[in-house]
mmCIF file of C-alpha atoms and ligand atoms in Angstrom:
data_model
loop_
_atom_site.group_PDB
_atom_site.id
_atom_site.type_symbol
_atom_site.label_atom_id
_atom_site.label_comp_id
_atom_site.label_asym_id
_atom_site.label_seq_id
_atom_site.Cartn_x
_atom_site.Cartn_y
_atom_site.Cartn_z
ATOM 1 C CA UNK A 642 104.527 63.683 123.617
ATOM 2 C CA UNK A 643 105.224 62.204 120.269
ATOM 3 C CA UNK A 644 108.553 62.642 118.318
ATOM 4 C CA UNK A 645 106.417 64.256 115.739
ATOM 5 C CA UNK A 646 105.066 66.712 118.297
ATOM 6 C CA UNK A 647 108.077 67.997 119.655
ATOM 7 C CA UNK A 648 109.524 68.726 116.076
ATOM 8 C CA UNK A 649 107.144 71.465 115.186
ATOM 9 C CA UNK A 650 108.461 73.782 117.729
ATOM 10 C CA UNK A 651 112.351 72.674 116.587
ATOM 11 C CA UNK A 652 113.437 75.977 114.088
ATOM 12 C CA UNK A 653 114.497 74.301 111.218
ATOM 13 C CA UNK A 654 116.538 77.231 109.239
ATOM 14 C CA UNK A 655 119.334 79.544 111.137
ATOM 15 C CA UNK A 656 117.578 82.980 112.202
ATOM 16 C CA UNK A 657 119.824 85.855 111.094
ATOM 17 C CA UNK A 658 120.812 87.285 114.013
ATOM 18 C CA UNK A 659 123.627 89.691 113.780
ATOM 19 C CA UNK A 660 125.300 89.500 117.282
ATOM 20 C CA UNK A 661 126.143 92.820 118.969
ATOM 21 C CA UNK A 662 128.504 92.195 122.197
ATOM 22 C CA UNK A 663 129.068 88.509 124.059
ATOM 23 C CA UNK A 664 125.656 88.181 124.430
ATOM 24 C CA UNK A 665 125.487 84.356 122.412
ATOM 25 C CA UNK A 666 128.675 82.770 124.470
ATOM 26 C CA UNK A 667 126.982 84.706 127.646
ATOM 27 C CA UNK A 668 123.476 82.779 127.053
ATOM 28 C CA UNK A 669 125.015 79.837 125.998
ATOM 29 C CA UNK A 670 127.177 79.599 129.666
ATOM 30 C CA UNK A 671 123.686 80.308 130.836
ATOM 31 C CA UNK A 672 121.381 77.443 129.294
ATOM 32 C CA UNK A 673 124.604 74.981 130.206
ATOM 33 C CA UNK A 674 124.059 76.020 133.577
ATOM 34 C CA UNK A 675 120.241 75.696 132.584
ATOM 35 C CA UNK A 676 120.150 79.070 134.084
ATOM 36 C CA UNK A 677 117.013 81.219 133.801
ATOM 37 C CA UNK A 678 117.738 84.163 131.997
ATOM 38 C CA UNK A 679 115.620 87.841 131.700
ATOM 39 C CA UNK A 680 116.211 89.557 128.476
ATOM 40 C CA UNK A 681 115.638 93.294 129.473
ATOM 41 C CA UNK A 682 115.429 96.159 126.968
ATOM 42 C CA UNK A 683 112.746 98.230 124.336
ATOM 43 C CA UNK A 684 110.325 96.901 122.201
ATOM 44 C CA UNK A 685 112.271 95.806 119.005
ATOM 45 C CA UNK A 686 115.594 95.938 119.523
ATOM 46 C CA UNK A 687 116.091 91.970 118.711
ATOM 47 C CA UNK A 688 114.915 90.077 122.041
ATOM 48 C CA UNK A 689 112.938 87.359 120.234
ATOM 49 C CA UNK A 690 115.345 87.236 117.165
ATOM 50 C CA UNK A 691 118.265 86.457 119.871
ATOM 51 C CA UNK A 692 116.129 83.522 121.751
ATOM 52 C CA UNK A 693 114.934 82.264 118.102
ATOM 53 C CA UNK A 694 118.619 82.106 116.819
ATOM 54 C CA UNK A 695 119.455 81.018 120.136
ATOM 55 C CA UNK A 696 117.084 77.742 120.477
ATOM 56 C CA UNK A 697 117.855 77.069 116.935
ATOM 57 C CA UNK A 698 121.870 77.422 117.652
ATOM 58 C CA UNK A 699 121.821 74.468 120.722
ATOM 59 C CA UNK A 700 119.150 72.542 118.348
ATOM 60 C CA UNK A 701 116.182 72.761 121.158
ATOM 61 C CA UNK A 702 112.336 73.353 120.690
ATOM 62 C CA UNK A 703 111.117 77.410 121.462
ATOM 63 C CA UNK A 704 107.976 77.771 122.676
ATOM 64 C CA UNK A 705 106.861 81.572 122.577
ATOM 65 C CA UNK A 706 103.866 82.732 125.222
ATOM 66 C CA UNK A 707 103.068 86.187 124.319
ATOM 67 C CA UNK A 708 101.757 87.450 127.716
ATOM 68 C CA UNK A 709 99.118 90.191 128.728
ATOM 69 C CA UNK A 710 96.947 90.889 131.824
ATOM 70 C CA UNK A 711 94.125 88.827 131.082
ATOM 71 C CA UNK A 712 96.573 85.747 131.033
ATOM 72 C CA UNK A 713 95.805 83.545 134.076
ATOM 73 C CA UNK A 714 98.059 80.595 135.490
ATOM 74 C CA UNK A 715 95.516 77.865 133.403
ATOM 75 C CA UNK A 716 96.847 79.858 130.427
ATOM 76 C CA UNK A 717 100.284 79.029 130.958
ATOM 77 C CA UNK A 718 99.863 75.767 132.871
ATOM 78 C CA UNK A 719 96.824 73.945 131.604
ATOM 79 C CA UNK A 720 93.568 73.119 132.019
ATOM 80 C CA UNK A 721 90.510 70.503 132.415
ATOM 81 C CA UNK A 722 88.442 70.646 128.752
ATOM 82 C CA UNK A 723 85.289 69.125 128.613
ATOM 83 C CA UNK A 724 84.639 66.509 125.762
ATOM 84 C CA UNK A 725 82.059 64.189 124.566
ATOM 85 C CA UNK A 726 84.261 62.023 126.842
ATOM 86 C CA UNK A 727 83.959 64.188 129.637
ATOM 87 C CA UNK A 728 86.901 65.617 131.410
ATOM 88 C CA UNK A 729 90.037 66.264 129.299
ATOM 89 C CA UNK A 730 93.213 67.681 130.796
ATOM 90 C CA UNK A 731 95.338 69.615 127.846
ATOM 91 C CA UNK A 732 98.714 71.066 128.821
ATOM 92 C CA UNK A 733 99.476 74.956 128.539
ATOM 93 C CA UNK A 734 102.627 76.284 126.883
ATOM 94 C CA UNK A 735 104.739 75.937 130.086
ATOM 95 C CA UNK A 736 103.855 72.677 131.297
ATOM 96 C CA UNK A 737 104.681 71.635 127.450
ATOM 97 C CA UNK A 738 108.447 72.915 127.372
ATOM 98 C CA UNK A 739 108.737 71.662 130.687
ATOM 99 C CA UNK A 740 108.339 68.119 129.621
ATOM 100 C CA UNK A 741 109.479 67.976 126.483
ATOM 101 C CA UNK A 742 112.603 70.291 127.316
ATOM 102 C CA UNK A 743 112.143 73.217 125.180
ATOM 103 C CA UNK A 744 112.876 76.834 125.669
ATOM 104 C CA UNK A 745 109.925 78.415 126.982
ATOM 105 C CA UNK A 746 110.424 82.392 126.325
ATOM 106 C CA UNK A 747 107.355 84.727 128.147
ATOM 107 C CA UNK A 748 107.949 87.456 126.160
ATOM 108 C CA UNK A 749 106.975 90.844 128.111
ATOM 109 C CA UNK A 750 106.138 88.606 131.228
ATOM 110 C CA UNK A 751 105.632 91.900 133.404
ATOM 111 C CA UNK A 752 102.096 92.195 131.548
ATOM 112 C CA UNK A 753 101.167 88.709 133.081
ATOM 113 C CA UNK A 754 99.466 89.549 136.522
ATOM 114 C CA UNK A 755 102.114 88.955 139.599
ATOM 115 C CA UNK A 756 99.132 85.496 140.924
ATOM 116 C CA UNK A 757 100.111 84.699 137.094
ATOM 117 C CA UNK A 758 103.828 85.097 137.537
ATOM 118 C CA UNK A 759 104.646 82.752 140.436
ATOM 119 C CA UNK A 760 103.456 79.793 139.236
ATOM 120 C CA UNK A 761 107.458 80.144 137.381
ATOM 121 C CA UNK A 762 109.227 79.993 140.782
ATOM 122 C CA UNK A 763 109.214 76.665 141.582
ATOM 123 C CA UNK A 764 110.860 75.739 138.227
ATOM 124 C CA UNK A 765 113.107 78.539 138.512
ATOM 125 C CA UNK A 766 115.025 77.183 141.512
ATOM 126 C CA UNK A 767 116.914 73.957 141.807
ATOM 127 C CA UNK A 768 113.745 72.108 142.715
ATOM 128 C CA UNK A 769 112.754 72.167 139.119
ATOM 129 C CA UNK A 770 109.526 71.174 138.729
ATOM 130 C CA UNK A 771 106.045 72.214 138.062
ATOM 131 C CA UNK A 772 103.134 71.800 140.056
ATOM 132 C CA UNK A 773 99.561 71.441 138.312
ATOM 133 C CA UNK A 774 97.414 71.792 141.215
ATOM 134 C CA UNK A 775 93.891 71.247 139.677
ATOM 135 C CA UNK A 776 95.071 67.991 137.908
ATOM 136 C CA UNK A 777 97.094 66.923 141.486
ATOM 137 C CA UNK A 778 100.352 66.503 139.691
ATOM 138 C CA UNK A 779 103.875 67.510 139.680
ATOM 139 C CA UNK A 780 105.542 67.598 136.829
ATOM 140 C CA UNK A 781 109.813 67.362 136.944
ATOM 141 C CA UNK A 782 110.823 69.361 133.959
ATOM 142 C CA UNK A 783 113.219 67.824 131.636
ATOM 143 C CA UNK A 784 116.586 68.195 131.934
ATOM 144 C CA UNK A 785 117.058 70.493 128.435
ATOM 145 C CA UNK A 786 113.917 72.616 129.584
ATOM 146 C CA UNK A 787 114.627 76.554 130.230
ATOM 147 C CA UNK A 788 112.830 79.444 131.365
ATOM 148 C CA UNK A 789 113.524 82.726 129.496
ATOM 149 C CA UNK A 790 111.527 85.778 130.194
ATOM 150 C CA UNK A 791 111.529 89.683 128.523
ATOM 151 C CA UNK A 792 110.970 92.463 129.954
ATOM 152 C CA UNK A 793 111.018 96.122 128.541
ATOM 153 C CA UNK A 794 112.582 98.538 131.454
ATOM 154 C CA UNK A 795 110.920 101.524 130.114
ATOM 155 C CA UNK A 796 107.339 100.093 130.929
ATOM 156 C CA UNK A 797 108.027 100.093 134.626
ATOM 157 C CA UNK A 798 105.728 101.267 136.727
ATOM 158 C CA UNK A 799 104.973 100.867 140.240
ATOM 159 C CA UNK A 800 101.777 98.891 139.500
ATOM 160 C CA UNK A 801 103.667 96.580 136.619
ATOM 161 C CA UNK A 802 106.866 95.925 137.906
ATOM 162 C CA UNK A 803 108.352 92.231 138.572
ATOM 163 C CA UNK A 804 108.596 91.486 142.028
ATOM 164 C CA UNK A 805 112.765 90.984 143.415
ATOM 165 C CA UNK A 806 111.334 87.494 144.452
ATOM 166 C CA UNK A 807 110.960 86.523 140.979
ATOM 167 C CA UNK A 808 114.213 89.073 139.224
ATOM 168 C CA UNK A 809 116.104 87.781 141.624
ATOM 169 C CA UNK A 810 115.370 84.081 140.255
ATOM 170 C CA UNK A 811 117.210 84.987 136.821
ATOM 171 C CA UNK A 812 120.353 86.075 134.966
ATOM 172 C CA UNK A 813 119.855 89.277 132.810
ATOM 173 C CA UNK A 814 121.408 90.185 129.326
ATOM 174 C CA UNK A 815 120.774 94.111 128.586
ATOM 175 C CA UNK A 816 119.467 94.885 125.176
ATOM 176 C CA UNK A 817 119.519 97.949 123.453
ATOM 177 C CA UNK A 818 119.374 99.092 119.724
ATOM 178 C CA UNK A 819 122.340 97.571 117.775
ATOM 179 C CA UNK A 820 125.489 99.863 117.040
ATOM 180 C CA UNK A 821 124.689 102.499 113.804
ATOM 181 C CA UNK A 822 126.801 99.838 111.990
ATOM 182 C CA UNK A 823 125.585 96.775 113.115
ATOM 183 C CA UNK A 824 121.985 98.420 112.774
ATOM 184 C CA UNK A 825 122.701 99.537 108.992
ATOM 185 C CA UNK A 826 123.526 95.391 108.380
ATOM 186 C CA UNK A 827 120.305 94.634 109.520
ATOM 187 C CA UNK A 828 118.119 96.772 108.337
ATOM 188 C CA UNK A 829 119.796 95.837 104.565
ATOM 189 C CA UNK A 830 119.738 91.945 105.487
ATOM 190 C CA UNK A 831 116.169 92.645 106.548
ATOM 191 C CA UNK A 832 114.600 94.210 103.545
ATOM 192 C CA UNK A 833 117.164 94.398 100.972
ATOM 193 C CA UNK A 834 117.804 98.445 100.565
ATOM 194 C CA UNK A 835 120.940 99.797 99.744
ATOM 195 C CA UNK A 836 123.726 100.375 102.584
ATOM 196 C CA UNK A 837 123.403 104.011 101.654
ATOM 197 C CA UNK A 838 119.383 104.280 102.305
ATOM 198 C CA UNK A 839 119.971 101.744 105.699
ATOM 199 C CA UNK A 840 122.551 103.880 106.669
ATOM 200 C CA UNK A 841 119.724 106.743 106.702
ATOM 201 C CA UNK A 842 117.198 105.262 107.696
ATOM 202 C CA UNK A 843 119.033 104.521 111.194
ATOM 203 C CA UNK A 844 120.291 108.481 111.340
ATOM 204 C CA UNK A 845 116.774 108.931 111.729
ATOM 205 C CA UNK A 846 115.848 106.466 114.430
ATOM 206 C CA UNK A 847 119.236 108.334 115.933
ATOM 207 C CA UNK A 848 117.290 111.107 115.786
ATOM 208 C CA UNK A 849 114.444 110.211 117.424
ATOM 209 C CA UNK A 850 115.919 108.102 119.858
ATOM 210 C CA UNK A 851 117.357 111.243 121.728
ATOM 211 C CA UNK A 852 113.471 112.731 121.715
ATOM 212 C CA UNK A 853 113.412 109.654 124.252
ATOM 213 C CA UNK A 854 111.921 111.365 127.621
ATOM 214 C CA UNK A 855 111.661 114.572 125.960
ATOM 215 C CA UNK A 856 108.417 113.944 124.819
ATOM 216 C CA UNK A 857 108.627 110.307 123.138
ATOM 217 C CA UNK A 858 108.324 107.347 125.632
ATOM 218 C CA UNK A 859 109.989 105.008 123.453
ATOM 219 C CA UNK A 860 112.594 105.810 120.515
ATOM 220 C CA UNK A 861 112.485 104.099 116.863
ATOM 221 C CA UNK A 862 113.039 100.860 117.568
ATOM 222 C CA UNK A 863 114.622 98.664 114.919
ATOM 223 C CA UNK A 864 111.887 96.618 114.073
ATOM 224 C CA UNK A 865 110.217 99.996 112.561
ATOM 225 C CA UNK A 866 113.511 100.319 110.452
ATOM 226 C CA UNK A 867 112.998 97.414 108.946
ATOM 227 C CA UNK A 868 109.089 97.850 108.231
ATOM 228 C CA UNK A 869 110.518 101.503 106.192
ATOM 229 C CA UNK A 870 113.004 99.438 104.839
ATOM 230 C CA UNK A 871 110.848 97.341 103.567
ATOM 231 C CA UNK A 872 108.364 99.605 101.817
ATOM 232 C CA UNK A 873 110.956 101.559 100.290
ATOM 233 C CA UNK A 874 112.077 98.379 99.054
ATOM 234 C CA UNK A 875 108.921 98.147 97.166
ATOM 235 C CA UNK A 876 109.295 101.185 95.392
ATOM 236 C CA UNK A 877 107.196 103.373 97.892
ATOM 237 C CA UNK A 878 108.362 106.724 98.362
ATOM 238 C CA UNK A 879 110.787 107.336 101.338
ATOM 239 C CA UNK A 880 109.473 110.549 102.914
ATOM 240 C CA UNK A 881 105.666 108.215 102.705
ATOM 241 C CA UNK A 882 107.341 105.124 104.000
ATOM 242 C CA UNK A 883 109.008 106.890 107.080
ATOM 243 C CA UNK A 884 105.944 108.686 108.287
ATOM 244 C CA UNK A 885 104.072 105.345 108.095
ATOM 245 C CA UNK A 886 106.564 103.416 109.674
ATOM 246 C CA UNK A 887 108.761 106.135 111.505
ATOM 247 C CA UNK A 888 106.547 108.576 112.562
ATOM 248 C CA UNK A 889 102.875 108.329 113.126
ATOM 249 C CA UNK A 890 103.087 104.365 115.031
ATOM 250 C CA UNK A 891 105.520 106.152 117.831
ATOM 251 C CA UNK A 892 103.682 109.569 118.509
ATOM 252 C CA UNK A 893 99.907 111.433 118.139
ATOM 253 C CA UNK A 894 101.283 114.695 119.127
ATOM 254 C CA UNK A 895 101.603 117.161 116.084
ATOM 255 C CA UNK A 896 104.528 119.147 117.245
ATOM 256 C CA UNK A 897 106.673 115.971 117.767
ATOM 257 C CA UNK A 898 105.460 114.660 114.130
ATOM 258 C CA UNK A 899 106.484 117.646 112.802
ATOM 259 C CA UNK A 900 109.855 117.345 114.619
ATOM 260 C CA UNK A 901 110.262 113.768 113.364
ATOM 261 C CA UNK A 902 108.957 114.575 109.928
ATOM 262 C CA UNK A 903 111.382 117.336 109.498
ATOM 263 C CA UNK A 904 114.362 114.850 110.439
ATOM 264 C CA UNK A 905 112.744 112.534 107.735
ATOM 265 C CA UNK A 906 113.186 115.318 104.910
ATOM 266 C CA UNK A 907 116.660 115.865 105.981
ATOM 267 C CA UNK A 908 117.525 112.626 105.013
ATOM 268 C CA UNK A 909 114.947 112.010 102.539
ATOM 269 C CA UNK A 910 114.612 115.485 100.437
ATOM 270 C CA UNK A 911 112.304 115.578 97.796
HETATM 271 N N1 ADP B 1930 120.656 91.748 116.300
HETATM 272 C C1 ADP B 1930 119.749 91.548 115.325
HETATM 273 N N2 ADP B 1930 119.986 90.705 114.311
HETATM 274 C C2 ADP B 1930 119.081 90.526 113.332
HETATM 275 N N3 ADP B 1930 117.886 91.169 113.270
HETATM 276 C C3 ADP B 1930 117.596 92.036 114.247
HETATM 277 C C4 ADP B 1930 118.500 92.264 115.322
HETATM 278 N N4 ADP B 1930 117.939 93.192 116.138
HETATM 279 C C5 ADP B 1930 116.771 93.515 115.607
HETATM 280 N N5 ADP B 1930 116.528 92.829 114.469
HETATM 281 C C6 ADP B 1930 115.382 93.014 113.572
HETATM 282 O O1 ADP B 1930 114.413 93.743 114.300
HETATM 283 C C7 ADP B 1930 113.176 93.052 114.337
HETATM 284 C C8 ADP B 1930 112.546 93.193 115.693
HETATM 285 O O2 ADP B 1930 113.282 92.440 116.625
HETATM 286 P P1 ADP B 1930 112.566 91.536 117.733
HETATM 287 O O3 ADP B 1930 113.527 90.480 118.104
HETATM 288 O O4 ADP B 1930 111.222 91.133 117.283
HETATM 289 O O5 ADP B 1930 112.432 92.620 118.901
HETATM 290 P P2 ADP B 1930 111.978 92.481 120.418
HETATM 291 O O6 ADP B 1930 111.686 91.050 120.674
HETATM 292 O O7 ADP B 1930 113.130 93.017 121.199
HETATM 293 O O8 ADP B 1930 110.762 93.349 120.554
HETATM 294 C C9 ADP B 1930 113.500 91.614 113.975
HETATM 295 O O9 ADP B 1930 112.413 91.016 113.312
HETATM 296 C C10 ADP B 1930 114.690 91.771 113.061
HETATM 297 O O10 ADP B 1930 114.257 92.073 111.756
HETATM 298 MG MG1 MG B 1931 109.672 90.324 121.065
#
């Protein structure tokens, strides 16, 4: 692959990324090591902002594979296309990184079905390489490629759940929602609100975050802070930007609306 090629998955600017324990000097001991690594914790808490900043940070190509049950192996590895030609054989994300030594980050890899997910092992352990049986070759992945998977605890399940055989073939960093300090920086990086209506809006989340398992799956993650912080930064109204953001994406049940709504006027009177 061209020069030219490889520079379009190179992140050119610094992500913010507002750091919230060790976890940078811990990933960064990690990709030395060219260790994979698992990034475990809920949807929007700053996964794919820490592998973005990350890549950028040791000045290697990311390349993202958003995964979901209908992926199959071709997906990832590649595939035979047919052309006026005939027979074409056009690389999938993986087989990519792997020669061209990117990051390759399968975000929520647990979706991927498990005859989807082993096709990783053999570049997870010190063999290195990647097979791509239909073309008959095996590919030796460069010596800057890494493997970095997420994977959102709270999903598990006994149907969707990573097998050991392939956990136990990576390093994990825990993620959770930032500090209420840290997470007030963000949210006023993010969308530009004062410190006094970030400071809110994560009191809120705070909130909500203890309905976790008492009738929400899944607290406010920050990502939905920053999408109220963002409307309110465009002059909506507060109370109408958290129930659009806050409230109705997490939950369809009217008693916990009105619980979350009521936590909304308390910060946001009227
Ligand atoms: N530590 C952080 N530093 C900077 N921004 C963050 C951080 N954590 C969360 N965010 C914000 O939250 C949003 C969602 O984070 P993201 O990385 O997409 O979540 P995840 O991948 O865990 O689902 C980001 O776009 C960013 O605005
Ligand atoms: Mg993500």
């Amino acid at each position: 692959m061209s020069e030219q090629n490889i520079e379009q998955y190179k992140i050119s600017t610094e992500p913010y990324y507002q750091p919230v324990s060790d976890e940078v000097n811990l990933y960064e001991a990690a990709y030395g090591a060219r260790m994979p690594v698992m990034l475990k914790g809920p949807t929007g808490c700053g996964k794919s902002r820490f592998v973005e900043y990350m890549a950028w940070k040791l000045g290697r190509p990311l390349i993202t594979v958003a995964c979901n049950e209908d992926m199959t192996a071709s997906d990832l590895v590649g595939r035979f296309l047919l052309d006026k030609e005939g027979t074409v054989w056009q690389d999938g994300p993986l087989t990519i990184a792997a020669r061209i030594g990117a990051i390759c980050y399968l975000d929520e890899v647990v979706e991927a079905r498990q005859d989807t997910t082993v096709v990783i092992h053999p570049l997870t352990d010190h063999r290195r390489v990647l097979p791509l049986d239909k073309k008959g070759e095996l590919v030796q992945a460069h010596p800057d490629f890494q493997l970095v998977i997420s994977y959102n605890p709270g999903y598990q399940s006994l149907m969707k759940d990573l097998k050991q055989s392939t956990k136990q073939r990576f390093a994990a960093l825990d993620f959770d929602y930032p500090a209420e300090e840290i997470e007030t920086q963000i949210v006023q990086h993010e969308t530009g609100v004062d410190a006094e209506t970030a400071g809110k809006l994560v009191q809120i989340a705070h909130r909500a975050r203890n309905l976790k398992g008492h009738g929400l799956d899944e607290g406010i993650s920050t990502r939905l802070l920053v999408y109220a912080g963002q409307l309110i930064a465009k002059g909506v109204d507060p109370v109408a930007a958290c129930s659009m953001t806050l409230v109705r994406p997490l939950t369809d049940d009217p008693d916990m609306r009105d619980t979350l709504d009521a936590a909304v006027t308390t910060f946001f009177a009227s």
